[in-house]
PDB file of C-alpha atoms in Angstrom:
ATOM      1  CA  UNK A   1       6.437  41.299  28.776  1.00  0.00           C
ATOM      2  CA  UNK A   2       6.771  37.594  29.616  1.00  0.00           C
ATOM      3  CA  UNK A   3       6.800  38.449  33.336  1.00  0.00           C
ATOM      4  CA  UNK A   4       3.612  40.526  32.945  1.00  0.00           C
ATOM      5  CA  UNK A   5       1.909  37.714  31.001  1.00  0.00           C
ATOM      6  CA  UNK A   6       2.867  35.179  33.707  1.00  0.00           C
ATOM      7  CA  UNK A   7       1.672  37.533  36.467  1.00  0.00           C
ATOM      8  CA  UNK A   8      -1.624  38.054  34.609  1.00  0.00           C
ATOM      9  CA  UNK A   9      -2.157  34.298  34.400  1.00  0.00           C
ATOM     10  CA  UNK A  10      -1.566  33.925  38.147  1.00  0.00           C
ATOM     11  CA  UNK A  11      -4.035  36.727  38.924  1.00  0.00           C
ATOM     12  CA  UNK A  12      -6.595  35.106  36.589  1.00  0.00           C
ATOM     13  CA  UNK A  13      -6.219  31.847  38.550  1.00  0.00           C
ATOM     14  CA  UNK A  14      -6.875  33.670  41.851  1.00  0.00           C
ATOM     15  CA  UNK A  15      -3.372  34.438  43.139  1.00  0.00           C
ATOM     16  CA  UNK A  16      -3.536  38.133  44.058  1.00  0.00           C
ATOM     17  CA  UNK A  17      -0.204  38.154  45.873  1.00  0.00           C
ATOM     18  CA  UNK A  18       1.752  38.166  42.602  1.00  0.00           C
ATOM     19  CA  UNK A  19       3.618  41.339  41.659  1.00  0.00           C
ATOM     20  CA  UNK A  20       5.112  42.412  38.342  1.00  0.00           C
ATOM     21  CA  UNK A  21       8.549  44.007  38.503  1.00  0.00           C
ATOM     22  CA  UNK A  22      10.213  46.033  35.809  1.00  0.00           C
ATOM     23  CA  UNK A  23      13.319  48.164  36.170  1.00  0.00           C
ATOM     24  CA  UNK A  24      13.537  51.444  34.429  1.00  0.00           C
ATOM     25  CA  UNK A  25      11.227  54.285  33.578  1.00  0.00           C
ATOM     26  CA  UNK A  26       9.755  53.124  30.305  1.00  0.00           C
ATOM     27  CA  UNK A  27       6.195  52.165  29.352  1.00  0.00           C
ATOM     28  CA  UNK A  28       6.613  48.588  30.602  1.00  0.00           C
ATOM     29  CA  UNK A  29       7.570  49.864  34.047  1.00  0.00           C
ATOM     30  CA  UNK A  30       4.439  52.045  34.079  1.00  0.00           C
ATOM     31  CA  UNK A  31       2.387  49.051  32.983  1.00  0.00           C
ATOM     32  CA  UNK A  32       3.909  46.894  35.764  1.00  0.00           C
ATOM     33  CA  UNK A  33       3.064  49.539  38.403  1.00  0.00           C
ATOM     34  CA  UNK A  34      -0.490  49.859  37.054  1.00  0.00           C
ATOM     35  CA  UNK A  35      -0.812  46.088  37.042  1.00  0.00           C
ATOM     36  CA  UNK A  36       0.293  45.931  40.690  1.00  0.00           C
ATOM     37  CA  UNK A  37      -2.199  48.641  41.690  1.00  0.00           C
ATOM     38  CA  UNK A  38      -4.971  46.856  39.819  1.00  0.00           C
ATOM     39  CA  UNK A  39      -4.073  43.543  41.460  1.00  0.00           C
ATOM     40  CA  UNK A  40      -4.136  45.141  44.920  1.00  0.00           C
ATOM     41  CA  UNK A  41      -7.569  46.686  44.273  1.00  0.00           C
ATOM     42  CA  UNK A  42      -8.928  43.370  42.977  1.00  0.00           C
ATOM     43  CA  UNK A  43      -7.561  41.605  46.082  1.00  0.00           C
ATOM     44  CA  UNK A  44      -9.305  44.119  48.353  1.00  0.00           C
ATOM     45  CA  UNK A  45     -12.566  43.794  46.394  1.00  0.00           C
ATOM     46  CA  UNK A  46     -12.445  39.998  46.596  1.00  0.00           C
ATOM     47  CA  UNK A  47     -11.745  40.226  50.330  1.00  0.00           C
ATOM     48  CA  UNK A  48     -14.699  42.546  50.796  1.00  0.00           C
ATOM     49  CA  UNK A  49     -16.970  40.284  48.726  1.00  0.00           C
ATOM     50  CA  UNK A  50     -15.841  37.238  50.706  1.00  0.00           C
ATOM     51  CA  UNK A  51     -16.619  38.967  54.003  1.00  0.00           C
ATOM     52  CA  UNK A  52     -20.049  40.055  52.729  1.00  0.00           C
ATOM     53  CA  UNK A  53     -20.774  36.526  51.521  1.00  0.00           C
ATOM     54  CA  UNK A  54     -19.805  35.037  54.902  1.00  0.00           C
ATOM     55  CA  UNK A  55     -21.958  37.612  56.692  1.00  0.00           C
ATOM     56  CA  UNK A  56     -24.921  36.881  54.426  1.00  0.00           C
ATOM     57  CA  UNK A  57     -24.505  33.133  54.893  1.00  0.00           C
ATOM     58  CA  UNK A  58     -24.389  33.494  58.687  1.00  0.00           C
ATOM     59  CA  UNK A  59     -27.531  35.696  58.612  1.00  0.00           C
ATOM     60  CA  UNK A  60     -29.377  33.224  56.380  1.00  0.00           C
ATOM     61  CA  UNK A  61     -28.388  30.264  58.529  1.00  0.00           C
ATOM     62  CA  UNK A  62     -29.600  32.060  61.678  1.00  0.00           C
ATOM     63  CA  UNK A  63     -33.108  32.668  60.289  1.00  0.00           C
ATOM     64  CA  UNK A  64     -35.536  30.189  61.857  1.00  0.00           C
ATOM     65  CA  UNK A  65     -38.033  30.401  59.001  1.00  0.00           C
ATOM     66  CA  UNK A  66     -37.378  28.461  55.820  1.00  0.00           C
ATOM     67  CA  UNK A  67     -35.986  30.678  53.046  1.00  0.00           C
ATOM     68  CA  UNK A  68     -35.864  29.716  49.387  1.00  0.00           C
ATOM     69  CA  UNK A  69     -34.897  31.652  46.247  1.00  0.00           C
ATOM     70  CA  UNK A  70     -36.012  30.506  42.788  1.00  0.00           C
ATOM     71  CA  UNK A  71     -34.734  31.690  39.420  1.00  0.00           C
ATOM     72  CA  UNK A  72     -37.013  32.499  36.462  1.00  0.00           C
ATOM     73  CA  UNK A  73     -37.140  28.804  35.472  1.00  0.00           C
ATOM     74  CA  UNK A  74     -38.181  27.642  38.938  1.00  0.00           C
ATOM     75  CA  UNK A  75     -34.779  26.250  39.917  1.00  0.00           C
ATOM     76  CA  UNK A  76     -33.630  26.628  43.506  1.00  0.00           C
ATOM     77  CA  UNK A  77     -30.650  28.982  43.639  1.00  0.00           C
ATOM     78  CA  UNK A  78     -30.530  29.393  47.417  1.00  0.00           C
ATOM     79  CA  UNK A  79     -32.006  27.602  50.418  1.00  0.00           C
ATOM     80  CA  UNK A  80     -31.177  28.274  54.048  1.00  0.00           C
ATOM     81  CA  UNK A  81     -30.518  25.526  56.585  1.00  0.00           C
ATOM     82  CA  UNK A  82     -34.026  25.820  58.080  1.00  0.00           C
ATOM     83  CA  UNK A  83     -35.627  25.067  54.702  1.00  0.00           C
ATOM     84  CA  UNK A  84     -33.319  22.100  54.166  1.00  0.00           C
ATOM     85  CA  UNK A  85     -34.230  20.842  57.643  1.00  0.00           C
ATOM     86  CA  UNK A  86     -37.960  21.132  56.856  1.00  0.00           C
ATOM     87  CA  UNK A  87     -37.447  19.105  53.665  1.00  0.00           C
ATOM     88  CA  UNK A  88     -34.967  16.769  55.395  1.00  0.00           C
ATOM     89  CA  UNK A  89     -32.727  17.165  52.346  1.00  0.00           C
ATOM     90  CA  UNK A  90     -29.455  19.111  52.085  1.00  0.00           C
ATOM     91  CA  UNK A  91     -29.065  18.674  48.314  1.00  0.00           C
ATOM     92  CA  UNK A  92     -31.805  20.860  46.865  1.00  0.00           C
ATOM     93  CA  UNK A  93     -29.869  23.692  45.179  1.00  0.00           C
ATOM     94  CA  UNK A  94     -30.037  23.358  41.399  1.00  0.00           C
ATOM     95  CA  UNK A  95     -33.263  21.318  41.495  1.00  0.00           C
ATOM     96  CA  UNK A  96     -36.660  22.553  40.369  1.00  0.00           C
ATOM     97  CA  UNK A  97     -38.855  23.532  43.329  1.00  0.00           C
ATOM     98  CA  UNK A  98     -41.520  20.950  42.409  1.00  0.00           C
ATOM     99  CA  UNK A  99     -38.880  18.219  42.709  1.00  0.00           C
ATOM    100  CA  UNK A 100     -37.899  19.349  46.211  1.00  0.00           C
ATOM    101  CA  UNK A 101     -41.280  20.387  47.673  1.00  0.00           C
ATOM    102  CA  UNK A 102     -43.971  17.818  46.962  1.00  0.00           C
ATOM    103  CA  UNK A 103     -47.078  19.943  47.493  1.00  0.00           C
ATOM    104  CA  UNK A 104     -49.549  21.042  44.838  1.00  0.00           C
ATOM    105  CA  UNK A 105     -50.718  23.905  47.068  1.00  0.00           C
ATOM    106  CA  UNK A 106     -47.118  25.187  47.332  1.00  0.00           C
ATOM    107  CA  UNK A 107     -46.852  25.034  43.543  1.00  0.00           C
ATOM    108  CA  UNK A 108     -50.090  27.048  43.230  1.00  0.00           C
ATOM    109  CA  UNK A 109     -48.667  29.776  45.498  1.00  0.00           C
ATOM    110  CA  UNK A 110     -45.474  30.042  43.390  1.00  0.00           C
ATOM    111  CA  UNK A 111     -47.423  30.103  40.110  1.00  0.00           C
ATOM    112  CA  UNK A 112     -49.757  32.797  41.425  1.00  0.00           C
ATOM    113  CA  UNK A 113     -46.821  34.958  42.614  1.00  0.00           C
ATOM    114  CA  UNK A 114     -45.149  34.627  39.191  1.00  0.00           C
ATOM    115  CA  UNK A 115     -48.343  35.380  37.228  1.00  0.00           C
ATOM    116  CA  UNK A 116     -49.565  38.283  39.373  1.00  0.00           C
ATOM    117  CA  UNK A 117     -45.998  39.571  39.972  1.00  0.00           C
ATOM    118  CA  UNK A 118     -46.667  40.432  43.607  1.00  0.00           C
ATOM    119  CA  UNK A 119     -46.423  39.045  47.145  1.00  0.00           C
ATOM    120  CA  UNK A 120     -48.723  36.073  47.792  1.00  0.00           C
ATOM    121  CA  UNK A 121     -49.382  34.623  51.249  1.00  0.00           C
ATOM    122  CA  UNK A 122     -51.177  31.370  51.862  1.00  0.00           C
ATOM    123  CA  UNK A 123     -51.018  28.154  53.832  1.00  0.00           C
ATOM    124  CA  UNK A 124     -50.017  24.699  52.652  1.00  0.00           C
ATOM    125  CA  UNK A 125     -49.426  21.279  54.157  1.00  0.00           C
ATOM    126  CA  UNK A 126     -46.180  19.335  53.881  1.00  0.00           C
ATOM    127  CA  UNK A 127     -45.280  16.093  55.660  1.00  0.00           C
ATOM    128  CA  UNK A 128     -48.424  16.395  57.818  1.00  0.00           C
ATOM    129  CA  UNK A 129     -47.425  19.842  59.065  1.00  0.00           C
ATOM    130  CA  UNK A 130     -49.071  23.189  58.333  1.00  0.00           C
ATOM    131  CA  UNK A 131     -46.964  26.054  56.983  1.00  0.00           C
ATOM    132  CA  UNK A 132     -47.572  29.721  56.194  1.00  0.00           C
ATOM    133  CA  UNK A 133     -45.900  30.600  52.900  1.00  0.00           C
ATOM    134  CA  UNK A 134     -44.987  34.044  51.613  1.00  0.00           C
ATOM    135  CA  UNK A 135     -43.825  34.201  47.978  1.00  0.00           C
ATOM    136  CA  UNK A 136     -42.471  37.541  46.714  1.00  0.00           C
ATOM    137  CA  UNK A 137     -41.800  38.204  43.037  1.00  0.00           C
ATOM    138  CA  UNK A 138     -38.626  40.212  42.285  1.00  0.00           C
ATOM    139  CA  UNK A 139     -38.662  41.645  38.739  1.00  0.00           C
ATOM    140  CA  UNK A 140     -34.925  42.272  38.346  1.00  0.00           C
ATOM    141  CA  UNK A 141     -33.432  39.759  38.214  1.00  0.00           C
ATOM    142  CA  UNK A 142     -36.551  37.672  37.753  1.00  0.00           C
ATOM    143  CA  UNK A 143     -36.655  35.690  40.985  1.00  0.00           C
ATOM    144  CA  UNK A 144     -39.119  34.537  43.613  1.00  0.00           C
ATOM    145  CA  UNK A 145     -38.167  34.713  47.291  1.00  0.00           C
ATOM    146  CA  UNK A 146     -40.128  32.326  49.506  1.00  0.00           C
ATOM    147  CA  UNK A 147     -40.318  32.168  53.284  1.00  0.00           C
ATOM    148  CA  UNK A 148     -42.220  29.482  55.119  1.00  0.00           C
ATOM    149  CA  UNK A 149     -43.184  29.386  58.774  1.00  0.00           C
ATOM    150  CA  UNK A 150     -44.282  26.268  60.637  1.00  0.00           C
ATOM    151  CA  UNK A 151     -47.849  26.744  61.918  1.00  0.00           C
ATOM    152  CA  UNK A 152     -48.158  23.288  63.505  1.00  0.00           C
ATOM    153  CA  UNK A 153     -47.457  24.514  67.046  1.00  0.00           C
ATOM    154  CA  UNK A 154     -49.750  27.533  66.564  1.00  0.00           C
ATOM    155  CA  UNK A 155     -52.549  25.220  65.380  1.00  0.00           C
ATOM    156  CA  UNK A 156     -51.962  22.922  68.374  1.00  0.00           C
ATOM    157  CA  UNK A 157     -52.159  25.876  70.788  1.00  0.00           C
ATOM    158  CA  UNK A 158     -55.343  27.113  69.079  1.00  0.00           C
ATOM    159  CA  UNK A 159     -56.894  23.662  69.558  1.00  0.00           C
ATOM    160  CA  UNK A 160     -55.820  23.556  73.228  1.00  0.00           C
ATOM    161  CA  UNK A 161     -57.353  27.024  73.749  1.00  0.00           C
ATOM    162  CA  UNK A 162     -60.585  26.026  71.995  1.00  0.00           C
ATOM    163  CA  UNK A 163     -60.822  22.789  73.995  1.00  0.00           C
ATOM    164  CA  UNK A 164     -60.157  24.707  77.210  1.00  0.00           C
ATOM    165  CA  UNK A 165     -62.952  27.195  76.484  1.00  0.00           C
ATOM    166  CA  UNK A 166     -65.349  24.340  75.632  1.00  0.00           C
ATOM    167  CA  UNK A 167     -64.436  22.450  78.812  1.00  0.00           C
ATOM    168  CA  UNK A 168     -64.714  25.534  81.035  1.00  0.00           C
ATOM    169  CA  UNK A 169     -68.092  26.491  79.568  1.00  0.00           C
ATOM    170  CA  UNK A 170     -69.324  22.901  80.004  1.00  0.00           C
ATOM    171  CA  UNK A 171     -68.038  22.757  83.588  1.00  0.00           C
ATOM    172  CA  UNK A 172     -69.667  26.100  84.445  1.00  0.00           C
ATOM    173  CA  UNK A 173     -73.004  25.371  82.759  1.00  0.00           C
ATOM    174  CA  UNK A 174     -74.155  22.730  85.308  1.00  0.00           C
ATOM    175  CA  UNK A 175     -73.479  24.701  88.517  1.00  0.00           C
ATOM    176  CA  UNK A 176     -74.895  27.889  86.976  1.00  0.00           C
ATOM    177  CA  UNK A 177     -78.090  26.046  86.015  1.00  0.00           C
ATOM    178  CA  UNK A 178     -78.405  24.752  89.602  1.00  0.00           C
ATOM    179  CA  UNK A 179     -77.855  28.240  91.078  1.00  0.00           C
ATOM    180  CA  UNK A 180     -80.408  29.729  88.678  1.00  0.00           C
ATOM    181  CA  UNK A 181     -82.945  27.052  89.691  1.00  0.00           C
ATOM    182  CA  UNK A 182     -82.425  27.767  93.408  1.00  0.00           C
ATOM    183  CA  UNK A 183     -82.773  31.527  92.830  1.00  0.00           C
ATOM    184  CA  UNK A 184     -86.023  31.066  90.910  1.00  0.00           C
ATOM    185  CA  UNK A 185     -87.345  28.808  93.667  1.00  0.00           C
ATOM    186  CA  UNK A 186     -86.454  31.294  96.400  1.00  0.00           C
ATOM    187  CA  UNK A 187     -87.809  34.356  94.526  1.00  0.00           C
ATOM    188  CA  UNK A 188     -91.374  33.635  95.524  1.00  0.00           C
ATOM    189  CA  UNK A 189     -90.529  33.309  99.236  1.00  0.00           C
ATOM    190  CA  UNK A 190     -88.233  36.316  99.731  1.00  0.00           C
ATOM    191  CA  UNK A 191     -89.513  39.871 100.076  1.00  0.00           C
ATOM    192  CA  UNK A 192     -88.041  43.372 100.483  1.00  0.00           C
ATOM    193  CA  UNK A 193     -84.331  44.041 100.444  1.00  0.00           C
ATOM    194  CA  UNK A 194     -83.356  40.373 100.188  1.00  0.00           C
ATOM    195  CA  UNK A 195     -85.043  40.097  96.775  1.00  0.00           C
ATOM    196  CA  UNK A 196     -82.398  42.489  95.410  1.00  0.00           C
ATOM    197  CA  UNK A 197     -79.617  40.132  96.576  1.00  0.00           C
ATOM    198  CA  UNK A 198     -81.333  37.122  95.020  1.00  0.00           C
TER     199      UNK A 198
END
């Protein structure tokens, strides 16, 4: 019995390699065998959970978008490396989201997702950069999953495209006006087939 109690304590502290031995064919021997089987199953389950956790962590760290998970009180329970990089702060888990992300617009998005209990998408500004935010309410357990995507480069490319179109239209307007003027001048002097080409 003392050996089983000691083995149980070791398993409780995380040592799954411990085995209980009992000679004979009485109830204690059966209990020792059952204990060993249980310990082996727990060890396999912990191994499987550890592998799943490592896989999940590697997936989360590979996501380029910022990912944040909030509990029902608004505390950050999970943040991927991209989100920490955006905030330039690695110590955000356990804090309230309004302590980590200083943006009233971001707070409005979270509040709206919690109140309406659905996915909310909107833009907000943080550290002079534009972000697209998607906040999804999960009812069980009550959590909000947030992804943010940096729109700064998209906005810059939109501005470059708009400026290009404005510049091209401005550059084309002057020569087209001159060509139109010449055509109108020549219209009165040209007859027959050549008028079609004008």
